[in-house]
Short mmCIF file of C-alpha atoms in Angstrom, two decimals:
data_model
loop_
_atom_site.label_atom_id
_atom_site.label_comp_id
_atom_site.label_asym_id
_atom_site.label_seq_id
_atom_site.Cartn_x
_atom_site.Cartn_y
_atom_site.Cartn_z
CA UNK A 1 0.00 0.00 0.00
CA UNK A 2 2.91 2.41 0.89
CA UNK A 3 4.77 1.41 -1.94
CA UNK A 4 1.50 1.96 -4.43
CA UNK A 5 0.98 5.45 -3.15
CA UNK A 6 4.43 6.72 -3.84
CA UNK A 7 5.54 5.03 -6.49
CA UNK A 8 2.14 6.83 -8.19
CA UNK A 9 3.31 10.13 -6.93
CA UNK A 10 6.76 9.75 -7.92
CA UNK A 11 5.48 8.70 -11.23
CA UNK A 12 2.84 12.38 -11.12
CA UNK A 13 6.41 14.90 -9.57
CA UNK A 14 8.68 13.35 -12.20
CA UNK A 15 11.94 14.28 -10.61
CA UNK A 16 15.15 14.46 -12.63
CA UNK A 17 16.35 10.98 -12.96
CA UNK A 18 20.24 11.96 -12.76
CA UNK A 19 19.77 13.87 -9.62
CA UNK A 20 18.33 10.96 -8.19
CA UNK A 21 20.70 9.07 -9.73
CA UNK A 22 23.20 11.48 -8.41
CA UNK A 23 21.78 11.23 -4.68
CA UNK A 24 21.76 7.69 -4.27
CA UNK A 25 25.41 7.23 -5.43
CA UNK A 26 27.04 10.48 -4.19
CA UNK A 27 25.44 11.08 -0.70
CA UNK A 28 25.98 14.26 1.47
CA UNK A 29 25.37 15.72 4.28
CA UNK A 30 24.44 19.30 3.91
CA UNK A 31 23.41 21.87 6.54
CA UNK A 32 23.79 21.59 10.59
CA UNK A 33 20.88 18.74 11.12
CA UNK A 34 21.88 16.53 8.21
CA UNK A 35 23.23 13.86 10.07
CA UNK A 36 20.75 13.47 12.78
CA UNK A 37 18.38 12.82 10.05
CA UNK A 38 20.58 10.34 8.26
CA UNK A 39 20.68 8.72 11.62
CA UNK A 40 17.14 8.68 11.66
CA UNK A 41 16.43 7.11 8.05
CA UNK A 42 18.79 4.45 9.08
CA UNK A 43 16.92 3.58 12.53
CA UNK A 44 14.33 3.78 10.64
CA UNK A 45 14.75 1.90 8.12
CA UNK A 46 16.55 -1.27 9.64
CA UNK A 47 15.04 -0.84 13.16
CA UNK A 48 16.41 -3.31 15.63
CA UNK A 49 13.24 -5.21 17.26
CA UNK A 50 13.22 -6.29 13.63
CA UNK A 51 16.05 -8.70 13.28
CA UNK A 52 14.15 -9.99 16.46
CA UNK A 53 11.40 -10.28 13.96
CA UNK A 54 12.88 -11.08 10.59
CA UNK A 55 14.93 -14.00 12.67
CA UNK A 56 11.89 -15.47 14.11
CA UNK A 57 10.53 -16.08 10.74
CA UNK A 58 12.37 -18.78 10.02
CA UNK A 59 10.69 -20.63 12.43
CA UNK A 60 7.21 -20.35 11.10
CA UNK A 61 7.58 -23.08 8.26
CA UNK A 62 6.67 -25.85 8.93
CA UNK A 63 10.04 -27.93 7.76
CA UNK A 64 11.59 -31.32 8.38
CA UNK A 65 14.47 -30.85 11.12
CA UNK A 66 16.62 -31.84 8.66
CA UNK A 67 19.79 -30.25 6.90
CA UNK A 68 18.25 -29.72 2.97
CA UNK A 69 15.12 -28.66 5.45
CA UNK A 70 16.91 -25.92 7.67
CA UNK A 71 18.63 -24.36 4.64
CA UNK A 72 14.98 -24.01 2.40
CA UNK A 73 13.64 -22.59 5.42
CA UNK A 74 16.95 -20.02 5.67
CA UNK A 75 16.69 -19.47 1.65
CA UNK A 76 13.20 -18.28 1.91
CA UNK A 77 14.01 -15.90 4.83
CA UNK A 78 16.57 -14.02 3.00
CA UNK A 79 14.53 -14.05 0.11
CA UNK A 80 11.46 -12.29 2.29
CA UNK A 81 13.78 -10.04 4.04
CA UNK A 82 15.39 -8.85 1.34
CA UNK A 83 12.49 -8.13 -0.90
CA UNK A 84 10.92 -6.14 2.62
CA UNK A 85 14.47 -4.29 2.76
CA UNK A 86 14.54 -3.46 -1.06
CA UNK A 87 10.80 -2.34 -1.26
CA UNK A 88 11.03 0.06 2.06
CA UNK A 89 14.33 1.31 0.15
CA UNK A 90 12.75 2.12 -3.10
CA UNK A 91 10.10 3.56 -0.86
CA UNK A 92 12.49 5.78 0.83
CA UNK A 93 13.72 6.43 -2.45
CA UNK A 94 10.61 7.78 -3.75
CA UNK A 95 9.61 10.12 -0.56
CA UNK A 96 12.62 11.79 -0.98
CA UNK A 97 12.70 12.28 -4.87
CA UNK A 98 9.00 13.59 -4.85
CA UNK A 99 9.43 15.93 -1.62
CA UNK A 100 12.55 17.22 -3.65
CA UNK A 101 10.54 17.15 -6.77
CA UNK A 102 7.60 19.18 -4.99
CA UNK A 103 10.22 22.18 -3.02
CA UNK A 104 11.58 22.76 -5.97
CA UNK A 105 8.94 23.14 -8.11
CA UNK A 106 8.21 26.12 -10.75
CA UNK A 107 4.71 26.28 -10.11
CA UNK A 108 5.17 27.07 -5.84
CA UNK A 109 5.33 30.81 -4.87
CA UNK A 110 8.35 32.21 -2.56
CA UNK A 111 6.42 31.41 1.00
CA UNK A 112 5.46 27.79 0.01
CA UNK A 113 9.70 27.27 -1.08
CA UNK A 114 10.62 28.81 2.34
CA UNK A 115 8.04 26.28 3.75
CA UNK A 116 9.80 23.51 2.51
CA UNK A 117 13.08 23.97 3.89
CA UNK A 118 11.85 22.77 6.90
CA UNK A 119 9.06 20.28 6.04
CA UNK A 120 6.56 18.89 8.41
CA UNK A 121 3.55 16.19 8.39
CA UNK A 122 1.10 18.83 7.24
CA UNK A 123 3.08 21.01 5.37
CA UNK A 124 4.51 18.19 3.32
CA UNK A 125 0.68 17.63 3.03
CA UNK A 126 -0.42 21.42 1.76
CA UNK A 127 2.99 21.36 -1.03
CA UNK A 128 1.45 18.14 -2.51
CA UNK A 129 -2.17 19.33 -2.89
CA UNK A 130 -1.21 22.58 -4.45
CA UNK A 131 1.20 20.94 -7.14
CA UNK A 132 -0.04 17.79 -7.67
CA UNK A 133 -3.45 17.98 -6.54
CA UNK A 134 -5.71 16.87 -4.36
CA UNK A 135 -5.87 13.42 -4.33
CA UNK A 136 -1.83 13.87 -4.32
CA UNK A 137 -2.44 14.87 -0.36
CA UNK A 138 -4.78 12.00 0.00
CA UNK A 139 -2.20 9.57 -1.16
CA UNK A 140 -0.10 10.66 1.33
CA UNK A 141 -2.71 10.00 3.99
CA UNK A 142 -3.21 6.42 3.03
CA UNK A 143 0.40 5.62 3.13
CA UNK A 144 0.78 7.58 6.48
CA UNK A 145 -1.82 5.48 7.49
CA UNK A 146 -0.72 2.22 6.03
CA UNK A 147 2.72 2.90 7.72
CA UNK A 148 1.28 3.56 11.42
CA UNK A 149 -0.13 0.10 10.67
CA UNK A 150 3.01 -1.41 9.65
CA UNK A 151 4.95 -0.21 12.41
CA UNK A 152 2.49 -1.44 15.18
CA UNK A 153 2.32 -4.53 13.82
CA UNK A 154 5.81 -5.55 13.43
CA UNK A 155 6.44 -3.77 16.95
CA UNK A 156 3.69 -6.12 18.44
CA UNK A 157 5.14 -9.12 16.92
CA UNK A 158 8.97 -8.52 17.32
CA UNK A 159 7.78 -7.72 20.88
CA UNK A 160 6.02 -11.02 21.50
CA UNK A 161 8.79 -13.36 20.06
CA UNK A 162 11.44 -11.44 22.41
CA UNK A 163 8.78 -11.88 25.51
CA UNK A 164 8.41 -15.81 24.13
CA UNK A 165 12.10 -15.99 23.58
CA UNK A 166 13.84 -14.25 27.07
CA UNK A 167 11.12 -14.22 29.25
CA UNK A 168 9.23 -17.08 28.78
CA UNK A 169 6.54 -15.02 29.08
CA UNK A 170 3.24 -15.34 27.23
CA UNK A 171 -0.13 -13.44 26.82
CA UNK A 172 -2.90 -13.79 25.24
CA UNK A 173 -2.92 -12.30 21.56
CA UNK A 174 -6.00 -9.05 22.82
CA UNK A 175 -3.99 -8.61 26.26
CA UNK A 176 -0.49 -8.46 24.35
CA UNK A 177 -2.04 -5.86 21.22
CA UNK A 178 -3.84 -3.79 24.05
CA UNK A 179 -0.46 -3.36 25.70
CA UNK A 180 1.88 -2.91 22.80
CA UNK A 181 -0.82 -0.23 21.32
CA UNK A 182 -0.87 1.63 24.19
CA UNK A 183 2.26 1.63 24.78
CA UNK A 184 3.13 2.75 21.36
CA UNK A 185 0.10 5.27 21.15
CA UNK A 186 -0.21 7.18 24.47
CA UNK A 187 2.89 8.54 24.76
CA UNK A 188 2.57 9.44 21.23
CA UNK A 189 -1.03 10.78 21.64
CA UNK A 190 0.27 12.81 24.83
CA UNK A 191 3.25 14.74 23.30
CA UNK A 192 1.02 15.27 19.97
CA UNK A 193 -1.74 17.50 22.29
CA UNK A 194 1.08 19.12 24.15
CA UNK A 195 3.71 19.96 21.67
CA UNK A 196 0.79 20.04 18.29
CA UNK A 197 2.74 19.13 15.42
CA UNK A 198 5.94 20.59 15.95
CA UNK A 199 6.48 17.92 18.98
CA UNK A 200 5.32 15.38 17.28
CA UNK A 201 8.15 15.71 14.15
CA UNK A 202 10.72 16.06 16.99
CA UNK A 203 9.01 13.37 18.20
CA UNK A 204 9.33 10.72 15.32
CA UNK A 205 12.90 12.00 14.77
CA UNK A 206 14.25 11.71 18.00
CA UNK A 207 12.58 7.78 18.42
CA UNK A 208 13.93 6.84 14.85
CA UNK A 209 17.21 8.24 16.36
CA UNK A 210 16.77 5.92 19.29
CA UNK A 211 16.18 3.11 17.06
CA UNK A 212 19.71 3.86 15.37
CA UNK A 213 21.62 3.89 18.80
CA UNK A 214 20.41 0.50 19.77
CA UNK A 215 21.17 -0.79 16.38
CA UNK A 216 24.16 -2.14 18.19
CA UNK A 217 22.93 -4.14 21.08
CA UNK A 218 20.82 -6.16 18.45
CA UNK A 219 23.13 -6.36 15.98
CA UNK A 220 26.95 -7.21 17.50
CA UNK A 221 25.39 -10.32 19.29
CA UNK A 222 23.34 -11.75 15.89
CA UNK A 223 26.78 -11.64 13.88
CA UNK A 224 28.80 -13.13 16.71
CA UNK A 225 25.64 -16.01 16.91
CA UNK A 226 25.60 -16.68 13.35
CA UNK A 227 29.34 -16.69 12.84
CA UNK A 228 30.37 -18.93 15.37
CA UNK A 229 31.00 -21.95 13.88
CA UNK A 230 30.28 -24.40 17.33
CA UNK A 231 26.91 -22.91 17.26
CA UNK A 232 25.99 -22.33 14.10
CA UNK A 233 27.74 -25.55 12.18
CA UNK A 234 26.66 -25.76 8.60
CA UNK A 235 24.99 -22.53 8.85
CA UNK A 236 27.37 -20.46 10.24
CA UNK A 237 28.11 -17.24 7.72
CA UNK A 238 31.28 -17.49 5.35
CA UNK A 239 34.37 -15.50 6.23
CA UNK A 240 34.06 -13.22 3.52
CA UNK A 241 30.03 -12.41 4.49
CA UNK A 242 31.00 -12.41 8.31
CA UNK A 243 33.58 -9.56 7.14
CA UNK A 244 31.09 -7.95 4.81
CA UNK A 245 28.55 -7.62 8.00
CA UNK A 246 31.17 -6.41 10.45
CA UNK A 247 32.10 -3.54 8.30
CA UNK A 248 28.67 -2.37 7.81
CA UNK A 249 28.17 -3.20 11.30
CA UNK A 250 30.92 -0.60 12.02
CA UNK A 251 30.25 2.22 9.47
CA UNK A 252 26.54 2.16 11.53
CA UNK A 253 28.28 2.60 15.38
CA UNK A 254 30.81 4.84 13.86
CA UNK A 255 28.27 6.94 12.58
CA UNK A 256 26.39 7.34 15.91
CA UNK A 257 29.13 8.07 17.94
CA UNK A 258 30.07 10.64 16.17
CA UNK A 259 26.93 11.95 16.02
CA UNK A 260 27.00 12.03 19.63
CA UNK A 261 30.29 13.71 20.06
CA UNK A 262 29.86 16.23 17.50
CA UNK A 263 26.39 16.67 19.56
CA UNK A 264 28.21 17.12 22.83
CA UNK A 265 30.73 19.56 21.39
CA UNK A 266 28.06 22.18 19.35
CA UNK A 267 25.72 21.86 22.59
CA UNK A 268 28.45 23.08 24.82
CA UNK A 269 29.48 25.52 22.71
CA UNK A 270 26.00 27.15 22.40
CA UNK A 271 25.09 26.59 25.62
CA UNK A 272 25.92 30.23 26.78
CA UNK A 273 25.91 29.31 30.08
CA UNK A 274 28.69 29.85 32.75
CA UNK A 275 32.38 27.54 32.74
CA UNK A 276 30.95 25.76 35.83
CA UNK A 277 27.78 24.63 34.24
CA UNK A 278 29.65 24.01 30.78
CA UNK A 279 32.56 21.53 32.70
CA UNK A 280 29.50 20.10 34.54
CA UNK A 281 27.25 19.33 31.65
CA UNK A 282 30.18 18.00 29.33
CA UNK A 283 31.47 15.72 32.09
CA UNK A 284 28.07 14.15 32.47
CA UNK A 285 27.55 13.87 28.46
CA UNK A 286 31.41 12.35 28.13
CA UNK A 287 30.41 9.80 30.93
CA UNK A 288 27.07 8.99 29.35
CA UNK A 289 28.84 8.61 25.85
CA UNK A 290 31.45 6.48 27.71
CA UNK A 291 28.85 4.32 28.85
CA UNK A 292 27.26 3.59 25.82
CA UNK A 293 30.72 2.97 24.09
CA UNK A 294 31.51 0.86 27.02
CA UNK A 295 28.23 -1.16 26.06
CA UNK A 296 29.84 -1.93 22.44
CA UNK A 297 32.94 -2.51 23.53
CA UNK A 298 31.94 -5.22 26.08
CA UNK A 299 29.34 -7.06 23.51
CA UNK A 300 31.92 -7.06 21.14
CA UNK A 301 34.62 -8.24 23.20
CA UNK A 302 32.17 -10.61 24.97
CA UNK A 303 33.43 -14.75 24.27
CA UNK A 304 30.32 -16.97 23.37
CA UNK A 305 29.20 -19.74 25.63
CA UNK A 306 29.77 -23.23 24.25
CA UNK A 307 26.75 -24.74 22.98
CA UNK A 308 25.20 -26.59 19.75
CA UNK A 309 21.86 -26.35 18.15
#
């Protein structure tokens, strides 16, 4: 449904293919926020309760527990993961080339251009309905809509395979969607009536961010499982995809810590308040940022426990 609805628009905006082109292949980061968005996208994008999720399914087929068996059932999970990763990536693709498409458009006046530099939920809404139309901005409800949706639902699932998986602990499907929805609404509902719809872009932003920083603690212990050869046996990865991983792996936590330290040195510096309260606030950020490095460092450097499948 997402995919339909943008895929149409992108066909109606008709950005310029080599920009796009150029965009996808020669990626920047312009202006002061650019890289807490990027940050963002990524989180996401990949989101970690999702390789919860995306590792579960292999256990839904129904297979023989045998070795021809095991590897079907892996060959059809990389197949469904991967078309889910390339579809939300064209996706991604496609918001971005028609909200470019639509700023820059001829047929905008001045106001509506300086709008766009800093687009929100209903904004992004009022530049599609007065170039593309109407039913352009009702589009872009759907797939909102179709995307809450999404999200819940994989949240509510990854959730109850971690609860079956760690905690042994098991509800019944209307007590576990109550609880995940609420969870996932209230606080959303709450800071949408406070903060209108300013708070509630900071709001997406800052939890997609969140997503991105926990990346890690989901994804350093699944490529130590799967490439540990006592464990994994026949199915452990290959050297040369277990080094493919752990570089992209690496690119991902580099990224966020230097988000954070380039976020600890700007907010210090504009901080305008006195030496005292600048040496105080930067030792507490350092030792938080320690801490979270600290986290890496020890999952990383963490040996796995003997045991077989």
């Amino acid at each position: 449904m997402i995919a339909a609805c943008f895929f149409v628009e992108l066909g109606y905006a008709k950005p310029k293919a080599l920009e796009v082109l150029n965009g996808l292949f020669v990626p920047q980061l312009k202006g002061s926020g650019a890289t807490k968005l990027a940050i963002s996208l990524l989180g996401a994008m990949v989101m970690p309760h999702n390789l919860f999720l995306h590792s579960a399914l292999v256990l839904s087929r129904k297979i023989p527990r045998s070795v021809n068996g095991i590897k079907e059932a892996c060959r059809f999970y990389l197949l469904e993961s991967g078309i889910a990763l390339v579809d939300a990536f064209l996706i991604n693709v496609s918001i971005i080339s028609v909200s470019g498409s639509v700023c820059n458009s001829s047929s905008i006046n001045p106001k509506d251009i300086e709008s766009g530099k800093d687009l929100d939920l209903n904004e992004a809404s009022f530049l599609l309905r007065n170039v593309l139309g109407n039913w352009s901005s009702n589009l872009f409800a759907i797939a909102l809509l179709a995307s809450g949706q999404s999200s819940t639902i994989t949240g509510t699932y990854a959730g109850q395979y971690v609860m079956q998986g760690f905690l042994d602990l098991r509800l019944k499907p209307w007590i576990r969607n109550f609880l995940t929805r609420c969870l996932a609404i209230v606080p959303s509902l709450v800071v949408a009536i406070i903060g209108g719809s300013e708070g509630a872009r900071n709001l997406i932003i800052i939890a997609s961010m969140i997503l991105s920083f926990e990346l890690p603690f989901a994804l350093i212990p699944l490529l130590k499982f799967t490439s540990n050869k006592t464990t994994m046996r026949l199915y452990a990865k290959s050297r040369v995809i277990s080094s493919t991983t752990w570089v992209i792996g690496s690119v991902i936590m580099g990224i966020n810590v230097y988000y954070l330290a380039e976020k600890l040195v700007v907010s210090l510096s504009d901080s305008g308040s006195n030496v005292v309260g600048t040496v105080f606030c930067g030792i507490l950020g350092f030792q938080a940022m320690l801490v979270y490095l600290a986290g890496i460092i020890y999952l990383v450097s963490r040996k796995n426990k003997e045991g077989n499948l």
